[in-house]
Short mmCIF file of C-alpha atoms and ligand atoms in Angstrom, two decimals:
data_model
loop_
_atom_site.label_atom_id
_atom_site.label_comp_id
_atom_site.label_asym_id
_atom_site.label_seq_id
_atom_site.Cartn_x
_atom_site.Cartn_y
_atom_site.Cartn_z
CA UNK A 1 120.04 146.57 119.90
CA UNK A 2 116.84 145.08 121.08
CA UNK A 3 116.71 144.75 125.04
CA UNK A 4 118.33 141.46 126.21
CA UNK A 5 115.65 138.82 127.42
CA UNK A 6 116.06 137.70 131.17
CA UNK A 7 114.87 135.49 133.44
CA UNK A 8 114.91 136.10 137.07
CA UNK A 9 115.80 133.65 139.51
CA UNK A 10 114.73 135.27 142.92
CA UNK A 11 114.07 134.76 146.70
CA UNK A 12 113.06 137.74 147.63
CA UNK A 13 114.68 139.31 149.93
CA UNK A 14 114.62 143.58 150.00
CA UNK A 15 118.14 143.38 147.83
CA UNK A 16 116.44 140.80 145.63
CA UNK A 17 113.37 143.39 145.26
CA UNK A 18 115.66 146.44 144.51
CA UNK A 19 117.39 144.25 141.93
CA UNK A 20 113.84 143.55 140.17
CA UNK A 21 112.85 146.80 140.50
CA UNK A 22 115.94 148.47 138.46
CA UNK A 23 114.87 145.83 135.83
CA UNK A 24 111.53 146.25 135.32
CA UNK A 25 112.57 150.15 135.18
CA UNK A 26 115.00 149.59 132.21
CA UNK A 27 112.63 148.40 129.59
CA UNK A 28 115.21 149.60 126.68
CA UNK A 29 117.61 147.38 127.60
CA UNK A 30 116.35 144.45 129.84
CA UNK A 31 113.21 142.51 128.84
CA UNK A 32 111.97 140.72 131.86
CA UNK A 33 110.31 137.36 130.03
CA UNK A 34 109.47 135.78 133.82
CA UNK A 35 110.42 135.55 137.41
CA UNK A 36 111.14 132.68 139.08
CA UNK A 37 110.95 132.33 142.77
CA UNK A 38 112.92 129.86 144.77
CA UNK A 39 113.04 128.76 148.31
CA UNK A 40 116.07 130.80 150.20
CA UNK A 41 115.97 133.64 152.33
CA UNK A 42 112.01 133.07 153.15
CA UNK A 43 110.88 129.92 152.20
CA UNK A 44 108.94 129.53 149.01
CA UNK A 45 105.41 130.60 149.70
CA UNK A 46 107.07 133.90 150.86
CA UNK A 47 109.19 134.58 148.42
CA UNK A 48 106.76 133.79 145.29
CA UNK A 49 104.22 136.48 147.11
CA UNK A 50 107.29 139.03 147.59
CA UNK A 51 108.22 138.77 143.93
CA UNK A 52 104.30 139.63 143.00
CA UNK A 53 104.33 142.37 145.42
CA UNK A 54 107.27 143.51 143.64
CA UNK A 55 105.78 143.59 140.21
CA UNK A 56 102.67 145.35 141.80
CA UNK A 57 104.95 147.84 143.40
CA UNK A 58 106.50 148.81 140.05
CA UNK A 59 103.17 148.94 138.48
CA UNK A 60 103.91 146.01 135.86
CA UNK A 61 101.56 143.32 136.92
CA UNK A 62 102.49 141.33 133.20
CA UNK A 63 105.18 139.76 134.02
CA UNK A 64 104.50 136.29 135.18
CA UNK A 65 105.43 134.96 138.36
CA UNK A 66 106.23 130.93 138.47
CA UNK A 67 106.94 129.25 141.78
CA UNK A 68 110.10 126.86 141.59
CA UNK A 69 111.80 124.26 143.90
CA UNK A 70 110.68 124.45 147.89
CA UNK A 71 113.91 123.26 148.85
CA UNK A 72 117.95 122.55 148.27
CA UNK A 73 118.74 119.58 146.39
CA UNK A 74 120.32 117.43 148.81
CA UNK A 75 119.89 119.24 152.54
CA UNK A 76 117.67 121.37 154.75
CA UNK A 77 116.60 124.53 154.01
CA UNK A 78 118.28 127.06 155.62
CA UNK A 79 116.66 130.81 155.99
CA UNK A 80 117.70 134.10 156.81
CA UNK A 81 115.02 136.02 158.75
CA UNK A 82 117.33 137.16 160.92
CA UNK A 83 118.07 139.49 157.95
CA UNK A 84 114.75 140.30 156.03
CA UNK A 85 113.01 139.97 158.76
CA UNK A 86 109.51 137.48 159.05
CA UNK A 87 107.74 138.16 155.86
CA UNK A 88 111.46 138.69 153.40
CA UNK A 89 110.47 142.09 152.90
CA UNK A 90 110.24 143.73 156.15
CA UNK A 91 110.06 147.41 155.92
CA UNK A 92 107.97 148.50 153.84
CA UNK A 93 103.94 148.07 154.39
CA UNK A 94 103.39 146.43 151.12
CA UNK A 95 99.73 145.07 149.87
CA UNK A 96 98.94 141.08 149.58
CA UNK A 97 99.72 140.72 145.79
CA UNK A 98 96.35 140.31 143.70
CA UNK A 99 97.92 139.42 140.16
CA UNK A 100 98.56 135.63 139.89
CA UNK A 101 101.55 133.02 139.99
CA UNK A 102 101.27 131.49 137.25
CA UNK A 103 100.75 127.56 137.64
CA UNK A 104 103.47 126.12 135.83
CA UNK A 105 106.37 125.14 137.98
CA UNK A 106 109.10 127.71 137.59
CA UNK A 107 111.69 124.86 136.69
CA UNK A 108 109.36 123.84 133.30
CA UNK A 109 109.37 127.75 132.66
CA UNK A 110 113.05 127.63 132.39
CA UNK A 111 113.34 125.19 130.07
CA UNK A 112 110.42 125.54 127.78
CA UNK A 113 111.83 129.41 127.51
CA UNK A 114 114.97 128.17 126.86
CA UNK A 115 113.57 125.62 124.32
CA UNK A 116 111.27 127.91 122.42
CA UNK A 117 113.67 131.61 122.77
CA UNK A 118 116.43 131.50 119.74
CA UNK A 119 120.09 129.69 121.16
CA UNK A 120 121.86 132.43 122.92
CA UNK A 121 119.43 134.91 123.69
CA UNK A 122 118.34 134.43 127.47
CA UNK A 123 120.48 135.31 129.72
CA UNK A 124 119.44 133.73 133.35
CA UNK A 125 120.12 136.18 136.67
CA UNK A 126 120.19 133.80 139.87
CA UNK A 127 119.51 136.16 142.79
CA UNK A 128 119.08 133.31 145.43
CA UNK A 129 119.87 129.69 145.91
CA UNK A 130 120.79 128.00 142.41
CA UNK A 131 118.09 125.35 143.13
CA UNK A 132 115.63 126.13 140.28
CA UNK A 133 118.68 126.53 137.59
CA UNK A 134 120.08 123.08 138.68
CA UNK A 135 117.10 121.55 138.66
CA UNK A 136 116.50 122.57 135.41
CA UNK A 137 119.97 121.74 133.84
CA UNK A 138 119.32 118.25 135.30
CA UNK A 139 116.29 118.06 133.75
CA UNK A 140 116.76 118.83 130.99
CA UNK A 141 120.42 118.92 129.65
CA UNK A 142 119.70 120.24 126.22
CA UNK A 143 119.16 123.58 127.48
CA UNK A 144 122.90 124.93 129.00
CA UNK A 145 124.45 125.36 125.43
CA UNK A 146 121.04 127.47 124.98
CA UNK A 147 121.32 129.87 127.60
CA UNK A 148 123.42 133.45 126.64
CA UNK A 149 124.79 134.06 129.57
CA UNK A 150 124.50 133.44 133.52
CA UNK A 151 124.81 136.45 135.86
CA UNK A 152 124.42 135.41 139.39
CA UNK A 153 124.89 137.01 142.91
CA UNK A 154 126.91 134.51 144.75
CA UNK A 155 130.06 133.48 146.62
CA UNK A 156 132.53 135.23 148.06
CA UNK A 157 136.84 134.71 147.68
CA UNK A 158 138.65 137.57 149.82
CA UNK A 159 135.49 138.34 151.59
CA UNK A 160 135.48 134.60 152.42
CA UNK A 161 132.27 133.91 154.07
CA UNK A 162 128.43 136.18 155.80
CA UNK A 163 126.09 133.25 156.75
CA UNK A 164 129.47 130.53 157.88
CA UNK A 165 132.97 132.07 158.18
CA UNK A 166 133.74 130.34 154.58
CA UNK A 167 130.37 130.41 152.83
CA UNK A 168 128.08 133.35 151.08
CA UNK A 169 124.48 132.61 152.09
CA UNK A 170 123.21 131.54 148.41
CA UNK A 171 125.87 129.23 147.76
CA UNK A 172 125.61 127.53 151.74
CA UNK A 173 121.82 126.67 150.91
CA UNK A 174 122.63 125.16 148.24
CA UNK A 175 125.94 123.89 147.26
CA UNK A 176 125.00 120.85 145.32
CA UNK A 177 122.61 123.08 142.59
CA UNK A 178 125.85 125.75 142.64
CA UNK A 179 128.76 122.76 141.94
CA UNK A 180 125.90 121.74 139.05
CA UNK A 181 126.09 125.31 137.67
CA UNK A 182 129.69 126.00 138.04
CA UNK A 183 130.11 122.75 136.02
CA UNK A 184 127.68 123.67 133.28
CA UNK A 185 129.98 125.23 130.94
CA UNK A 186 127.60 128.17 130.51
CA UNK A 187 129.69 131.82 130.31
CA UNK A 188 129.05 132.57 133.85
CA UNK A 189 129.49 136.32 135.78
CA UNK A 190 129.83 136.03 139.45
CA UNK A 191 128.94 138.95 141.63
CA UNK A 192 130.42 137.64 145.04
CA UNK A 193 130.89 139.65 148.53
CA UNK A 194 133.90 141.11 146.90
CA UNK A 195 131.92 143.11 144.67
CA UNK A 196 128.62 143.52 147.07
CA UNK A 197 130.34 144.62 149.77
CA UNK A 198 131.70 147.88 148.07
CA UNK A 199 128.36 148.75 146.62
CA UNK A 200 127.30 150.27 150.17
CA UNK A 201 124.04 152.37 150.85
CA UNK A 202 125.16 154.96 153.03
CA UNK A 203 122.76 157.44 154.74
CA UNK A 204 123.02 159.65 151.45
CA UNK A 205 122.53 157.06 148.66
CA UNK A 206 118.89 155.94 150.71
CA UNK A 207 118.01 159.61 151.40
CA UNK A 208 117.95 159.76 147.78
CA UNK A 209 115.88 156.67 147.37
CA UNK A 210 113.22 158.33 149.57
CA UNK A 211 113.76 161.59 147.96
CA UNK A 212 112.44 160.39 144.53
CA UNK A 213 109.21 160.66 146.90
CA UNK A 214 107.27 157.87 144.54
CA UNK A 215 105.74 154.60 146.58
CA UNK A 216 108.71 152.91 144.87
CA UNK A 217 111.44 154.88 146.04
CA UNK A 218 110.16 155.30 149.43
CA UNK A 219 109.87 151.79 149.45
CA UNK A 220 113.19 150.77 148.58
CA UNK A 221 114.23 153.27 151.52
CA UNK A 222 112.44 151.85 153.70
CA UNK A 223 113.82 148.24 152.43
CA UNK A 224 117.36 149.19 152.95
CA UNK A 225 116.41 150.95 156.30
CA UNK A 226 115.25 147.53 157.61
CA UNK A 227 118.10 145.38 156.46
CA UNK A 228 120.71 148.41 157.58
CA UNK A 229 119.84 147.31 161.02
CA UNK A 230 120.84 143.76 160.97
CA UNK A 231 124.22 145.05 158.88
CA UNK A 232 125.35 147.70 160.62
CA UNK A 233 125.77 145.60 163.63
CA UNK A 234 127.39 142.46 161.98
CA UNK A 235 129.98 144.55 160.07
CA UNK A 236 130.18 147.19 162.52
CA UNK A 237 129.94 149.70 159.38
CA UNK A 238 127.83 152.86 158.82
CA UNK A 239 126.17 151.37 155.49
CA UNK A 240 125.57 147.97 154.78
CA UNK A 241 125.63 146.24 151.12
CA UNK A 242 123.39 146.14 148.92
CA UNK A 243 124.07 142.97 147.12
CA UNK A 244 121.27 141.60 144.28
CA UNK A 245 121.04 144.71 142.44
CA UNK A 246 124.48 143.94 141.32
CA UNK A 247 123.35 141.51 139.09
CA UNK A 248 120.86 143.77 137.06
CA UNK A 249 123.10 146.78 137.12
CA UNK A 250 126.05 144.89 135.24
CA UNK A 251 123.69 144.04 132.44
CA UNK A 252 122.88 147.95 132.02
CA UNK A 253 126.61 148.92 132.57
CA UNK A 254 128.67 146.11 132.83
CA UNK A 255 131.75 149.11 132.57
CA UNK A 256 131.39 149.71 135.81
CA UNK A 257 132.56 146.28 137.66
CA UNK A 258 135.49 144.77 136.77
CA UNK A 259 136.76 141.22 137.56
CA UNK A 260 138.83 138.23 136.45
CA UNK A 261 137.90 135.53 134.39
CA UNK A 262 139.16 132.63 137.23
CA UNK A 263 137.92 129.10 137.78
CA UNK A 264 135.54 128.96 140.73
CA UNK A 265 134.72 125.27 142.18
CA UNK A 266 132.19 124.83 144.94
CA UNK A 267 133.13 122.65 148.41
CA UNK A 268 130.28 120.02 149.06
CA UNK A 269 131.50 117.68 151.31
CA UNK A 270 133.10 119.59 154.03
CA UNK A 271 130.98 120.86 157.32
CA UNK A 272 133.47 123.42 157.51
CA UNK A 273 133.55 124.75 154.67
CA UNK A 274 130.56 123.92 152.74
CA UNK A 275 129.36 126.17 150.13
CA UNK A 276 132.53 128.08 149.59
CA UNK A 277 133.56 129.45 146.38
CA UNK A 278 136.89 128.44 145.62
CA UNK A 279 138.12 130.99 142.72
CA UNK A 280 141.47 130.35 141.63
CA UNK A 281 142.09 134.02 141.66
CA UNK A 282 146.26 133.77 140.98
CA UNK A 283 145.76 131.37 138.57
CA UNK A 284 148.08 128.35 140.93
CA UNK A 285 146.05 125.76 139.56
CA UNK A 286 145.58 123.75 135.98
CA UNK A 287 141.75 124.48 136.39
CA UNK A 288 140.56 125.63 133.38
CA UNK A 289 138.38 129.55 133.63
CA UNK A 290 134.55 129.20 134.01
CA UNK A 291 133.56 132.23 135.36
CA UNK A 292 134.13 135.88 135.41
CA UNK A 293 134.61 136.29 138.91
CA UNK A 294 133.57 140.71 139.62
CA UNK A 295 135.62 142.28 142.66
CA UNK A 296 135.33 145.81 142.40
CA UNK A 297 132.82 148.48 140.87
CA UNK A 298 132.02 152.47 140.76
CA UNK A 299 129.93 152.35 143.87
CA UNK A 300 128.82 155.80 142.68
CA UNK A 301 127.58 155.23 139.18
CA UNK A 302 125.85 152.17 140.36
CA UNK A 303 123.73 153.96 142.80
CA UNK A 304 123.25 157.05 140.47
CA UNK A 305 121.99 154.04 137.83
CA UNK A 306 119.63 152.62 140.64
CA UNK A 307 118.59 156.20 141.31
CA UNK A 308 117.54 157.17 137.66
CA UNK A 309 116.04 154.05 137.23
CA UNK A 310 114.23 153.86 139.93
CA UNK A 311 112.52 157.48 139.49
CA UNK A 312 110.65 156.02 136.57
CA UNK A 313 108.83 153.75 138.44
CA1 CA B 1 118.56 137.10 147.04
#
């Protein structure tokens, strides 16, 4: 099987950068055909740099870089430094990027790839906000029946909520571009909280990171170190989760998550509750299924995956 072509939807974000990284390290199965950077945990000027830094840092400098919507479709950005810390990437002492974004808006990349690439043969991974996909779906409305597959980090249903007591952070910035999406009628995986949470980097899982002893792995260790911090003390648990990568390991080895093909609709008219994920999880309603909604995974083998991967950079 030729490697399945992806784009990356990204605001990076350390998770968002380990979740590149194990990409661009899997060339025999994952083609990366762009990355798209949208406004979320940093806003836009930061995360389009972090995403070329990220490239740099793996050593592939040919994949292009676009830079995609600045903010949500219909309310104020909202960031997360408090998390990543000031630049997104805190931790690490990574270079200014010298390859170049690219100039075309990363919302035209999406559909001209989706236009030009055979029906059914890009599969789109959202790692932040779902501003850039909505926008494009808008857009352009041909392209949904084009795209394979959608594999996004996002939401949360029994973990309920990490950035409001009911909302996951990429859904709350943006809950207008995630109802567009969930209504899209693309074949949709959802890695929510349920699943992030369990895929914990504990004090052994980084020291192997940092034991690969490349700039890479030391990098992601000292990614995760940074981010631990803020974690640690919000959950009051001795690893914290490591959520984007999520997204790129289920493409490798989607046999180790497992889930439930549920209806998820997205609240965007309550204050209270805006952004959550509703997933219909027992099935009580006559909603019809549009997502495969992942809750649990082999914690282990995903972290052995990121730590194979990862040597090669
Ligand atoms: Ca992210």
């Amino acid at each position: 099987m030729p490697p399945r072509k992806i784009i990356i939807d990204t605001d990076p974000g350390q998770d968002d950068a380990v979740a590149i990284l194990l990409a661009l390290a899997s060339p025999e199965d994952l083609e990366v055909v762009g990355i798209t950077a949208v406004a979320g945990n940093v806003p836009l000027d930061l995360t389009q740099k972090n995403a070329r830094k990220i490239c740099e840092l793996a050593g592939k400098t040919d994949v292009p870089v676009f830079a995609g919507c600045d903010r949500p479709l219909g309310r104020d950005l909202v960031t997360a430094e408090h998390v990543h810390g000031q630049t997104g990437l805190d931790g690490p002492d990574l270079p200014a990027p010298a390859m170049p974004l690219q100039d075309q808006h990363a919302v035209d990349f999406i559909i001209d790839t989706l236009r030009s690439e055979a029906p059914g043969t890009v599969t789109l991974c959202p790692l932040g906000p779902l501003t850039n996909i909505a926008t494009a779906f808008e857009k352009a409305p041909d392209i949904a029946q084009r795209v394979q597959q959608i594999v996004l980090m996002g939401g949360a249903y029994f973990e309920v909520g990490n950035i409001t007591p009911t909302a996951e952070f990429n859904i709350y910035v943006d809950p207008q571009a995630a109802d567009i999406v969930f209504k899209s009628g693309v074949d949709i995986v959802v890695m929510p909280l349920d699943v992030t949470h369990k895929a914990l980097v504990t004090k052994t899982r980084n020291d192997a990171f940092r034991a690969l002893g490349t700039p890479c792995g030391v990098a992601v260790a000292q990614m995760t170190d940074f981010f631990e911090r803020f974690d640690k003390e919000k959950y009051g648990s001795a690893a914290a989760p490591l959520h984007d990568p999520c997204v790129t390991a289920y493409l490798i080895r989607p046999d180790i998550f497992s889930g439930r093909k549920v209806n998820v609709a997205v609240e965007t008219q309550s204050e209270l509750t805006m952004g959550m994920t509703v997933a219909d999880w027992w099935d009580v309603t006559d909603r019809p299924p549009n997502a495969l909604f992942i809750g649990d995974l082999d914690a282990d083998a995903f972290f052995a995956l990121l730590t194979t991967r990862l040597a090669r950079l």
